């Protein structure tokens, strides 16, 4: 099963026929039971850090959430909301989710296993439009920002944006990548020799020109390509329909390809810096074993 948080082997690392069979089986199960569709349609609009720049549409008294991934380089940093119009939005509360696992010795720098999350809930208060802006602070310095435009309208399903509640139909406003991404930090990922998987990471909104770098890996176990700049997945202002397996971020993205070389384990470490300041880190433990195929 493919979990909501993207855990488990990626479909890109599986043989094509197996991956296709899994997708078809999941689709068939959903159609036959109807339960998946029912649960899906009740989910409210939820946006993440990678959705920076999007136009969101909700109705008066409609609830939505903003769930922001922290920085593994600054485990105690928290996101804070710094701007919105209270005549348009009402803040309902916030929650800080610490890492689910303790810090371990092989973490790069001061990072932790599993990134922290900051969760915010809002409700449409009255018709209008407002900027909704957040900042991530570490040691009184801004590490990142996230900004959205929120419109409160009579009929959000008719708004000119895909960022609406799932009850409006379509694929819903979500992205569940079938490759390794930032929220899979510090996982153990199985691979077979001569197979590949990709790691795709976005730059920060505060430093969109910053590039991810590969810091370390065991070349006897894996080979790792240099990061390739993919650019933003969308042009600014493109709020059209989304697909849940296709990135819809306005942030520049970087991708590296990991290839299994020989049985063993290797920690792959990456870092994101701007002007000599460490912004974030990423690590994954690749386990190369013949039976992984």
Short mmCIF file of N, CA and C in Angstrom, two decimals, residues 42-222:
data_model
loop_
_atom_site.label_atom_id
_atom_site.label_comp_id
_atom_site.label_asym_id
_atom_site.label_seq_id
_atom_site.Cartn_x
_atom_site.Cartn_y
_atom_site.Cartn_z
N UNK A 42 -14.83 14.15 1.78
CA UNK A 42 -15.06 14.89 3.02
C UNK A 42 -13.84 15.68 3.47
N UNK A 43 -12.71 15.46 2.84
CA UNK A 43 -11.49 16.14 3.27
C UNK A 43 -11.53 17.63 2.91
N UNK A 44 -11.12 18.45 3.86
CA UNK A 44 -11.08 19.89 3.63
C UNK A 44 -9.85 20.24 2.81
N UNK A 45 -9.80 21.47 2.37
CA UNK A 45 -8.62 21.96 1.67
C UNK A 45 -7.44 22.00 2.63
N UNK A 46 -6.32 21.46 2.20
CA UNK A 46 -5.09 21.48 3.00
C UNK A 46 -3.93 21.81 2.08
N UNK A 47 -3.10 22.77 2.48
CA UNK A 47 -1.95 23.16 1.67
C UNK A 47 -0.67 22.97 2.47
N UNK A 48 0.45 22.85 1.75
CA UNK A 48 1.75 22.58 2.34
C UNK A 48 2.75 23.65 1.93
N UNK A 49 4.00 23.48 2.40
CA UNK A 49 5.06 24.44 2.08
C UNK A 49 5.30 24.54 0.59
N UNK A 50 5.25 23.40 -0.10
CA UNK A 50 5.47 23.40 -1.53
C UNK A 50 4.39 24.08 -2.33
N UNK A 51 3.26 24.41 -1.68
CA UNK A 51 2.16 25.10 -2.35
C UNK A 51 2.30 26.62 -2.27
N UNK A 52 3.44 27.09 -1.81
CA UNK A 52 3.72 28.53 -1.74
C UNK A 52 3.33 29.20 -3.06
N UNK A 53 2.61 30.33 -2.95
CA UNK A 53 2.25 31.09 -4.14
C UNK A 53 0.88 30.78 -4.70
N UNK A 54 0.21 29.76 -4.18
CA UNK A 54 -1.08 29.36 -4.74
C UNK A 54 -2.21 30.27 -4.28
N UNK A 55 -3.26 30.34 -5.12
CA UNK A 55 -4.51 31.01 -4.79
C UNK A 55 -5.45 29.96 -4.20
N UNK A 56 -5.94 30.21 -2.99
CA UNK A 56 -6.85 29.30 -2.30
C UNK A 56 -8.25 29.90 -2.28
N UNK A 57 -9.27 29.07 -2.41
CA UNK A 57 -10.65 29.55 -2.38
C UNK A 57 -11.45 28.75 -1.36
N UNK A 58 -12.10 29.45 -0.44
CA UNK A 58 -12.98 28.82 0.55
C UNK A 58 -14.23 29.67 0.66
N UNK A 59 -15.24 29.11 1.32
CA UNK A 59 -16.49 29.83 1.54
C UNK A 59 -16.56 30.30 2.99
N UNK A 60 -17.46 31.25 3.30
CA UNK A 60 -17.62 31.67 4.70
C UNK A 60 -17.91 30.46 5.59
N UNK A 61 -17.26 30.41 6.73
CA UNK A 61 -17.40 29.32 7.71
C UNK A 61 -16.78 28.01 7.25
N UNK A 62 -16.08 28.01 6.12
CA UNK A 62 -15.41 26.79 5.66
C UNK A 62 -13.99 26.75 6.22
N UNK A 63 -13.62 25.59 6.74
CA UNK A 63 -12.32 25.42 7.38
C UNK A 63 -11.29 24.88 6.39
N UNK A 64 -10.04 25.34 6.53
CA UNK A 64 -8.93 24.77 5.77
C UNK A 64 -7.68 24.79 6.64
N UNK A 65 -6.67 24.04 6.22
CA UNK A 65 -5.47 23.94 7.04
C UNK A 65 -4.22 24.22 6.22
N UNK A 66 -3.19 24.66 6.92
CA UNK A 66 -1.86 24.88 6.35
C UNK A 66 -0.89 24.06 7.19
N UNK A 67 -0.22 23.09 6.56
CA UNK A 67 0.69 22.17 7.26
C UNK A 67 2.09 22.37 6.70
N UNK A 68 2.96 22.96 7.50
CA UNK A 68 4.27 23.40 7.02
C UNK A 68 5.40 22.56 7.60
N UNK A 69 6.17 21.96 6.71
CA UNK A 69 7.34 21.17 7.09
C UNK A 69 8.45 22.10 7.55
N UNK A 70 9.10 21.75 8.65
CA UNK A 70 10.19 22.57 9.16
C UNK A 70 11.50 22.28 8.45
N UNK A 71 12.59 22.69 9.06
CA UNK A 71 13.92 22.46 8.50
C UNK A 71 14.66 21.46 9.37
N UNK A 72 15.21 20.40 8.74
CA UNK A 72 15.98 19.42 9.50
C UNK A 72 17.29 20.00 10.02
N UNK A 73 17.73 21.11 9.45
CA UNK A 73 18.95 21.76 9.93
C UNK A 73 18.70 22.54 11.22
N UNK A 74 17.43 22.87 11.50
CA UNK A 74 17.07 23.65 12.69
C UNK A 74 15.86 22.99 13.34
N UNK A 75 16.08 21.91 14.10
CA UNK A 75 14.96 21.11 14.60
C UNK A 75 14.03 21.84 15.56
N UNK A 76 14.47 22.93 16.16
CA UNK A 76 13.62 23.66 17.09
C UNK A 76 12.89 24.83 16.44
N UNK A 77 13.15 25.07 15.17
CA UNK A 77 12.51 26.19 14.48
C UNK A 77 11.02 25.91 14.27
N UNK A 78 10.22 26.94 14.43
CA UNK A 78 8.77 26.81 14.24
C UNK A 78 8.27 27.86 13.27
N UNK A 79 7.26 27.48 12.52
CA UNK A 79 6.60 28.43 11.65
C UNK A 79 5.66 29.31 12.47
N UNK A 80 5.52 30.57 12.04
CA UNK A 80 4.59 31.50 12.68
C UNK A 80 3.81 32.23 11.59
N UNK A 81 2.52 32.44 11.83
CA UNK A 81 1.72 33.22 10.89
C UNK A 81 1.99 34.70 11.17
N UNK A 82 2.30 35.47 10.13
CA UNK A 82 2.69 36.86 10.32
C UNK A 82 1.78 37.84 9.58
N UNK A 83 0.88 37.33 8.73
CA UNK A 83 0.02 38.26 8.00
C UNK A 83 -1.25 37.57 7.52
N UNK A 84 -2.40 38.18 7.82
CA UNK A 84 -3.68 37.85 7.18
C UNK A 84 -4.69 38.90 7.64
N UNK A 85 -5.77 39.03 6.90
CA UNK A 85 -6.81 40.01 7.21
C UNK A 85 -7.89 39.32 8.05
N UNK A 86 -8.07 39.71 9.31
CA UNK A 86 -9.06 39.04 10.16
C UNK A 86 -10.50 39.27 9.71
N UNK A 87 -10.72 40.24 8.83
CA UNK A 87 -12.07 40.43 8.30
C UNK A 87 -12.40 39.36 7.26
N UNK A 88 -11.36 38.72 6.72
CA UNK A 88 -11.55 37.70 5.69
C UNK A 88 -11.34 36.30 6.25
N UNK A 89 -10.37 36.14 7.15
CA UNK A 89 -10.05 34.84 7.73
C UNK A 89 -10.08 34.91 9.25
N UNK A 90 -10.46 33.80 9.86
CA UNK A 90 -10.39 33.66 11.31
C UNK A 90 -9.44 32.53 11.64
N UNK A 91 -8.42 32.81 12.46
CA UNK A 91 -7.47 31.78 12.88
C UNK A 91 -8.11 30.92 13.96
N UNK A 92 -8.11 29.60 13.75
CA UNK A 92 -8.76 28.68 14.68
C UNK A 92 -7.79 28.01 15.64
N UNK A 93 -6.51 28.04 15.31
CA UNK A 93 -5.54 27.41 16.21
C UNK A 93 -4.32 26.92 15.47
N UNK A 94 -3.31 26.52 16.24
CA UNK A 94 -2.08 26.01 15.64
C UNK A 94 -1.52 24.91 16.54
N UNK A 95 -0.71 24.05 15.95
CA UNK A 95 -0.11 22.94 16.69
C UNK A 95 1.27 22.66 16.12
N UNK A 96 2.24 22.45 17.02
CA UNK A 96 3.59 22.10 16.60
C UNK A 96 3.79 20.61 16.81
N UNK A 97 4.18 19.92 15.76
CA UNK A 97 4.40 18.47 15.83
C UNK A 97 5.90 18.19 15.81
N UNK A 98 6.46 17.77 16.95
CA UNK A 98 7.90 17.48 16.99
C UNK A 98 8.21 16.20 16.23
N UNK A 99 9.49 15.93 16.01
CA UNK A 99 9.85 14.68 15.34
C UNK A 99 9.29 13.47 16.10
N UNK A 100 8.85 12.47 15.37
CA UNK A 100 8.28 11.29 16.00
C UNK A 100 9.35 10.35 16.55
N UNK A 101 10.61 10.58 16.17
CA UNK A 101 11.69 9.70 16.60
C UNK A 101 12.81 10.54 17.20
N UNK A 102 13.61 9.98 18.10
CA UNK A 102 14.70 10.75 18.72
C UNK A 102 15.85 10.99 17.76
N UNK A 103 16.66 11.96 18.10
CA UNK A 103 17.85 12.26 17.31
C UNK A 103 18.81 11.07 17.36
N UNK A 104 19.49 10.82 16.25
CA UNK A 104 20.43 9.70 16.19
C UNK A 104 21.79 10.20 15.75
N UNK A 105 22.83 9.41 16.03
CA UNK A 105 24.21 9.85 15.83
C UNK A 105 24.53 10.12 14.37
N UNK A 106 23.91 9.37 13.45
CA UNK A 106 24.29 9.54 12.05
C UNK A 106 23.56 10.67 11.35
N UNK A 107 22.77 11.45 12.10
CA UNK A 107 22.14 12.62 11.49
C UNK A 107 23.19 13.61 11.03
N UNK A 108 22.99 14.25 9.87
CA UNK A 108 23.92 15.30 9.45
C UNK A 108 23.72 16.56 10.28
N UNK A 109 24.78 17.07 10.88
CA UNK A 109 24.69 18.31 11.63
C UNK A 109 23.73 18.18 12.81
N UNK A 110 22.89 19.19 12.98
CA UNK A 110 21.96 19.22 14.10
C UNK A 110 20.57 18.75 13.71
N UNK A 111 20.45 18.06 12.60
CA UNK A 111 19.12 17.64 12.14
C UNK A 111 18.61 16.47 12.97
N UNK A 112 17.36 16.13 12.78
CA UNK A 112 16.75 15.04 13.50
C UNK A 112 16.12 14.06 12.52
N UNK A 113 15.85 12.85 13.02
CA UNK A 113 15.09 11.91 12.23
C UNK A 113 13.66 12.42 12.14
N UNK A 114 13.16 12.54 10.96
CA UNK A 114 11.80 13.01 10.69
C UNK A 114 11.71 14.52 10.94
N UNK A 115 11.26 15.25 9.97
CA UNK A 115 11.17 16.70 10.09
C UNK A 115 10.01 17.10 10.99
N UNK A 116 10.10 18.30 11.54
CA UNK A 116 9.02 18.84 12.35
C UNK A 116 7.94 19.44 11.44
N UNK A 117 6.73 19.54 11.98
CA UNK A 117 5.62 20.16 11.26
C UNK A 117 4.97 21.22 12.13
N UNK A 118 4.48 22.27 11.50
CA UNK A 118 3.63 23.25 12.16
C UNK A 118 2.29 23.25 11.44
N UNK A 119 1.20 23.07 12.20
CA UNK A 119 -0.14 22.96 11.63
C UNK A 119 -0.96 24.18 12.03
N UNK A 120 -1.64 24.78 11.06
CA UNK A 120 -2.49 25.95 11.30
C UNK A 120 -3.88 25.69 10.70
N UNK A 121 -4.92 26.14 11.40
CA UNK A 121 -6.29 25.99 10.91
C UNK A 121 -6.95 27.35 10.84
N UNK A 122 -7.64 27.59 9.72
CA UNK A 122 -8.34 28.85 9.50
C UNK A 122 -9.76 28.56 9.02
N UNK A 123 -10.62 29.58 9.16
CA UNK A 123 -12.00 29.50 8.68
C UNK A 123 -12.30 30.79 7.94
N UNK A 124 -13.04 30.68 6.83
CA UNK A 124 -13.46 31.87 6.11
C UNK A 124 -14.37 32.72 6.98
N UNK A 125 -14.04 34.01 7.13
CA UNK A 125 -14.81 34.90 8.00
C UNK A 125 -15.80 35.75 7.23
N UNK A 126 -15.36 36.29 6.09
CA UNK A 126 -16.23 37.15 5.30
C UNK A 126 -15.69 37.30 3.91
N UNK A 127 -16.53 37.69 2.94
CA UNK A 127 -16.09 37.81 1.55
C UNK A 127 -14.90 38.75 1.41
N UNK A 128 -13.99 38.38 0.55
CA UNK A 128 -12.82 39.22 0.31
C UNK A 128 -11.60 38.40 -0.03
N UNK A 129 -10.47 39.09 -0.13
CA UNK A 129 -9.21 38.45 -0.48
C UNK A 129 -8.13 38.92 0.49
N UNK A 130 -7.24 38.03 0.86
CA UNK A 130 -6.16 38.38 1.78
C UNK A 130 -4.91 37.58 1.49
N UNK A 131 -3.78 38.21 1.76
CA UNK A 131 -2.53 37.46 1.78
C UNK A 131 -2.47 36.67 3.08
N UNK A 132 -1.94 35.46 3.02
CA UNK A 132 -1.74 34.64 4.21
C UNK A 132 -0.26 34.25 4.21
N UNK A 133 0.50 34.81 5.15
CA UNK A 133 1.96 34.68 5.09
C UNK A 133 2.50 34.09 6.39
N UNK A 134 3.53 33.24 6.24
CA UNK A 134 4.18 32.58 7.36
C UNK A 134 5.68 32.77 7.26
N UNK A 135 6.36 32.70 8.41
CA UNK A 135 7.82 32.74 8.44
C UNK A 135 8.34 31.61 9.33
N UNK A 136 9.47 31.04 8.91
CA UNK A 136 10.17 30.04 9.71
C UNK A 136 11.40 30.71 10.31
N UNK A 137 11.45 30.78 11.63
CA UNK A 137 12.53 31.48 12.32
C UNK A 137 13.41 30.51 13.08
N UNK A 138 14.72 30.73 12.99
CA UNK A 138 15.70 29.95 13.75
C UNK A 138 16.75 30.91 14.27
N UNK A 139 16.90 30.95 15.59
CA UNK A 139 17.86 31.88 16.20
C UNK A 139 17.60 33.31 15.76
N UNK A 140 16.32 33.68 15.71
CA UNK A 140 15.87 35.03 15.35
C UNK A 140 16.15 35.39 13.89
N UNK A 141 16.54 34.42 13.09
CA UNK A 141 16.79 34.67 11.66
C UNK A 141 15.72 33.96 10.83
N UNK A 142 15.31 34.62 9.76
CA UNK A 142 14.33 33.98 8.86
C UNK A 142 15.03 32.93 8.01
N UNK A 143 14.52 31.71 8.05
CA UNK A 143 15.07 30.61 7.27
C UNK A 143 14.23 30.39 6.01
N UNK A 144 12.93 30.62 6.13
CA UNK A 144 12.04 30.36 5.01
C UNK A 144 10.76 31.17 5.18
N UNK A 145 10.00 31.27 4.10
CA UNK A 145 8.69 31.91 4.13
C UNK A 145 7.71 31.04 3.33
N UNK A 146 6.44 31.25 3.58
CA UNK A 146 5.38 30.63 2.78
C UNK A 146 4.26 31.65 2.67
N UNK A 147 3.79 31.88 1.45
CA UNK A 147 2.76 32.90 1.24
C UNK A 147 1.69 32.36 0.29
N UNK A 148 0.45 32.62 0.65
CA UNK A 148 -0.69 32.22 -0.17
C UNK A 148 -1.63 33.41 -0.30
N UNK A 149 -2.49 33.37 -1.30
CA UNK A 149 -3.58 34.33 -1.42
C UNK A 149 -4.87 33.56 -1.20
N UNK A 150 -5.69 34.02 -0.27
CA UNK A 150 -6.94 33.33 0.06
C UNK A 150 -8.12 34.21 -0.31
N UNK A 151 -9.04 33.66 -1.08
CA UNK A 151 -10.29 34.34 -1.42
C UNK A 151 -11.45 33.63 -0.74
N UNK A 152 -12.27 34.40 -0.04
CA UNK A 152 -13.49 33.86 0.55
C UNK A 152 -14.65 34.29 -0.33
N UNK A 153 -15.31 33.29 -0.92
CA UNK A 153 -16.33 33.53 -1.95
C UNK A 153 -17.58 32.73 -1.62
N UNK A 154 -18.68 33.05 -2.33
CA UNK A 154 -19.94 32.34 -2.10
C UNK A 154 -19.89 30.90 -2.58
N UNK A 155 -19.20 30.65 -3.69
CA UNK A 155 -19.11 29.31 -4.26
C UNK A 155 -17.66 29.01 -4.60
N UNK A 156 -16.95 28.38 -3.68
CA UNK A 156 -15.52 28.13 -3.91
C UNK A 156 -15.30 27.14 -5.04
N UNK A 157 -16.25 26.24 -5.29
CA UNK A 157 -16.07 25.26 -6.36
C UNK A 157 -16.06 25.92 -7.73
N UNK A 158 -16.59 27.13 -7.83
CA UNK A 158 -16.61 27.84 -9.11
C UNK A 158 -15.44 28.81 -9.24
N UNK A 159 -14.56 28.84 -8.24
CA UNK A 159 -13.41 29.76 -8.28
C UNK A 159 -12.40 29.32 -9.33
N UNK A 160 -11.60 30.29 -9.78
CA UNK A 160 -10.61 30.03 -10.84
C UNK A 160 -9.31 29.50 -10.25
N UNK A 161 -9.41 28.44 -9.46
CA UNK A 161 -8.23 27.80 -8.88
C UNK A 161 -8.56 26.36 -8.53
N UNK A 162 -7.53 25.51 -8.58
CA UNK A 162 -7.72 24.11 -8.18
C UNK A 162 -7.58 23.93 -6.67
N UNK A 163 -7.14 24.95 -5.97
CA UNK A 163 -6.93 24.86 -4.52
C UNK A 163 -8.25 25.10 -3.80
N UNK A 164 -9.11 24.07 -3.83
CA UNK A 164 -10.42 24.11 -3.19
C UNK A 164 -10.62 22.78 -2.45
N UNK A 165 -11.67 22.69 -1.67
CA UNK A 165 -11.94 21.48 -0.90
C UNK A 165 -12.24 20.30 -1.83
N UNK A 166 -12.00 19.10 -1.35
CA UNK A 166 -12.20 17.90 -2.16
C UNK A 166 -13.65 17.69 -2.57
N UNK A 167 -14.60 18.27 -1.84
CA UNK A 167 -16.00 18.12 -2.21
C UNK A 167 -16.30 18.69 -3.58
N UNK A 168 -15.39 19.53 -4.09
CA UNK A 168 -15.59 20.14 -5.41
C UNK A 168 -15.28 19.16 -6.53
N UNK A 169 -14.78 17.96 -6.20
CA UNK A 169 -14.51 16.95 -7.22
C UNK A 169 -13.10 17.03 -7.76
N UNK A 170 -12.86 16.34 -8.87
CA UNK A 170 -11.53 16.29 -9.45
C UNK A 170 -10.61 15.44 -8.60
N UNK A 171 -9.32 15.67 -8.73
CA UNK A 171 -8.34 14.88 -7.98
C UNK A 171 -8.11 15.41 -6.57
N UNK A 172 -8.71 16.56 -6.25
CA UNK A 172 -8.41 17.17 -4.97
C UNK A 172 -7.07 17.87 -5.02
N UNK A 173 -6.84 18.80 -4.10
CA UNK A 173 -5.61 19.57 -4.12
C UNK A 173 -4.59 18.90 -3.22
N UNK A 174 -3.85 17.97 -3.79
CA UNK A 174 -2.84 17.24 -3.02
C UNK A 174 -1.75 16.76 -3.96
N UNK A 175 -0.60 16.43 -3.37
CA UNK A 175 0.51 15.90 -4.15
C UNK A 175 1.15 14.79 -3.34
N UNK A 176 1.12 13.58 -3.87
CA UNK A 176 1.75 12.43 -3.21
C UNK A 176 2.79 11.85 -4.15
N UNK A 177 4.01 12.38 -4.09
CA UNK A 177 5.04 11.97 -5.04
C UNK A 177 5.39 10.50 -4.91
N UNK A 178 5.63 9.86 -6.03
CA UNK A 178 6.01 8.45 -6.03
C UNK A 178 7.54 8.31 -6.08
N UNK A 179 8.23 9.32 -5.60
CA UNK A 179 9.68 9.30 -5.48
C UNK A 179 10.03 9.83 -4.09
N UNK A 180 11.29 9.78 -3.71
CA UNK A 180 11.71 10.28 -2.41
C UNK A 180 11.62 11.80 -2.38
N UNK A 181 11.04 12.34 -1.31
CA UNK A 181 10.87 13.78 -1.18
C UNK A 181 11.18 14.19 0.25
N UNK A 182 11.06 15.50 0.53
CA UNK A 182 11.53 16.05 1.80
C UNK A 182 10.88 15.41 3.02
N UNK A 183 9.61 15.02 2.94
CA UNK A 183 8.95 14.48 4.11
C UNK A 183 9.30 13.01 4.37
N UNK A 184 10.22 12.46 3.57
CA UNK A 184 10.68 11.09 3.81
C UNK A 184 12.12 11.08 4.33
N UNK A 185 12.47 12.18 4.97
CA UNK A 185 13.79 12.34 5.57
C UNK A 185 14.11 11.18 6.51
N UNK A 186 15.33 10.65 6.38
CA UNK A 186 15.89 9.63 7.28
C UNK A 186 15.26 8.26 7.18
N UNK A 187 14.47 8.02 6.14
CA UNK A 187 13.90 6.68 5.97
C UNK A 187 14.96 5.69 5.49
N UNK A 188 14.68 4.41 5.70
CA UNK A 188 15.46 3.33 5.11
C UNK A 188 14.73 2.90 3.84
N UNK A 189 15.43 2.95 2.73
CA UNK A 189 14.79 2.71 1.44
C UNK A 189 15.46 1.54 0.74
N UNK A 190 14.71 0.45 0.48
CA UNK A 190 15.31 -0.73 -0.15
C UNK A 190 15.40 -0.59 -1.66
N UNK A 191 16.50 -1.08 -2.22
CA UNK A 191 16.71 -1.09 -3.66
C UNK A 191 17.44 -2.37 -4.04
N UNK A 192 17.32 -2.76 -5.29
CA UNK A 192 18.11 -3.88 -5.82
C UNK A 192 19.27 -3.31 -6.63
N UNK A 193 20.34 -4.06 -6.79
CA UNK A 193 21.44 -3.60 -7.65
C UNK A 193 20.92 -3.28 -9.05
N UNK A 194 21.50 -2.24 -9.64
CA UNK A 194 21.19 -1.82 -11.01
C UNK A 194 19.78 -1.25 -11.18
N UNK A 195 19.09 -0.93 -10.08
CA UNK A 195 17.83 -0.21 -10.17
C UNK A 195 18.05 1.22 -9.70
N UNK A 196 17.13 2.10 -10.03
CA UNK A 196 17.28 3.51 -9.70
C UNK A 196 16.04 4.04 -8.98
N UNK A 197 16.24 5.10 -8.24
CA UNK A 197 15.15 5.87 -7.68
C UNK A 197 15.59 7.33 -7.67
N UNK A 198 14.65 8.24 -7.56
CA UNK A 198 14.97 9.66 -7.60
C UNK A 198 14.64 10.32 -6.27
N UNK A 199 15.39 11.36 -5.95
CA UNK A 199 15.10 12.24 -4.82
C UNK A 199 14.82 13.61 -5.40
N UNK A 200 13.65 14.16 -5.11
CA UNK A 200 13.28 15.48 -5.62
C UNK A 200 13.01 16.41 -4.45
N UNK A 201 13.74 17.52 -4.40
CA UNK A 201 13.65 18.48 -3.31
C UNK A 201 13.49 19.88 -3.87
N UNK A 202 12.66 20.69 -3.22
CA UNK A 202 12.43 22.06 -3.66
C UNK A 202 13.36 23.02 -2.94
N UNK A 203 13.64 24.14 -3.60
CA UNK A 203 14.34 25.24 -2.94
C UNK A 203 13.36 25.90 -1.97
N UNK A 204 13.83 26.87 -1.21
CA UNK A 204 12.93 27.58 -0.31
C UNK A 204 12.38 28.81 -1.01
N UNK A 205 11.21 29.26 -0.53
CA UNK A 205 10.61 30.45 -1.11
C UNK A 205 11.43 31.69 -0.81
N UNK A 206 12.12 31.69 0.33
CA UNK A 206 12.95 32.85 0.70
C UNK A 206 14.21 32.92 -0.14
N UNK A 207 14.74 31.76 -0.53
CA UNK A 207 15.96 31.69 -1.33
C UNK A 207 15.73 30.77 -2.54
N UNK A 208 14.93 31.21 -3.51
CA UNK A 208 14.58 30.33 -4.63
C UNK A 208 15.77 29.96 -5.51
N UNK A 209 16.86 30.73 -5.44
CA UNK A 209 18.03 30.43 -6.27
C UNK A 209 19.01 29.47 -5.59
N UNK A 210 18.74 29.11 -4.34
CA UNK A 210 19.63 28.18 -3.64
C UNK A 210 19.53 26.80 -4.28
N UNK A 211 20.66 26.09 -4.32
CA UNK A 211 20.67 24.77 -4.95
C UNK A 211 21.05 23.70 -3.94
N UNK A 212 20.42 22.55 -4.07
CA UNK A 212 20.77 21.40 -3.25
C UNK A 212 22.09 20.80 -3.72
N UNK A 213 22.87 20.30 -2.76
CA UNK A 213 24.16 19.67 -3.06
C UNK A 213 24.23 18.29 -2.39
N UNK A 214 24.86 17.36 -3.09
CA UNK A 214 25.12 16.04 -2.51
C UNK A 214 26.38 16.14 -1.67
N UNK A 215 26.28 15.78 -0.38
CA UNK A 215 27.41 15.91 0.53
C UNK A 215 28.19 14.61 0.71
N UNK A 216 27.50 13.48 0.79
CA UNK A 216 28.21 12.23 1.07
C UNK A 216 27.36 11.03 0.72
N UNK A 217 28.04 9.95 0.33
CA UNK A 217 27.43 8.63 0.14
C UNK A 217 28.55 7.62 -0.05
N UNK A 218 28.25 6.34 0.07
CA UNK A 218 29.23 5.27 -0.09
C UNK A 218 29.17 4.79 -1.53
N UNK A 219 30.20 5.12 -2.32
CA UNK A 219 30.16 4.78 -3.75
C UNK A 219 30.37 3.29 -4.02
N UNK A 220 30.67 2.52 -2.97
CA UNK A 220 30.74 1.06 -3.15
C UNK A 220 29.34 0.44 -3.12
N UNK A 221 28.37 1.20 -2.64
CA UNK A 221 27.00 0.69 -2.50
C UNK A 221 26.04 1.34 -3.49
N UNK A 222 26.20 2.65 -3.69
CA UNK A 222 25.31 3.39 -4.59
C UNK A 222 26.11 4.38 -5.42
#
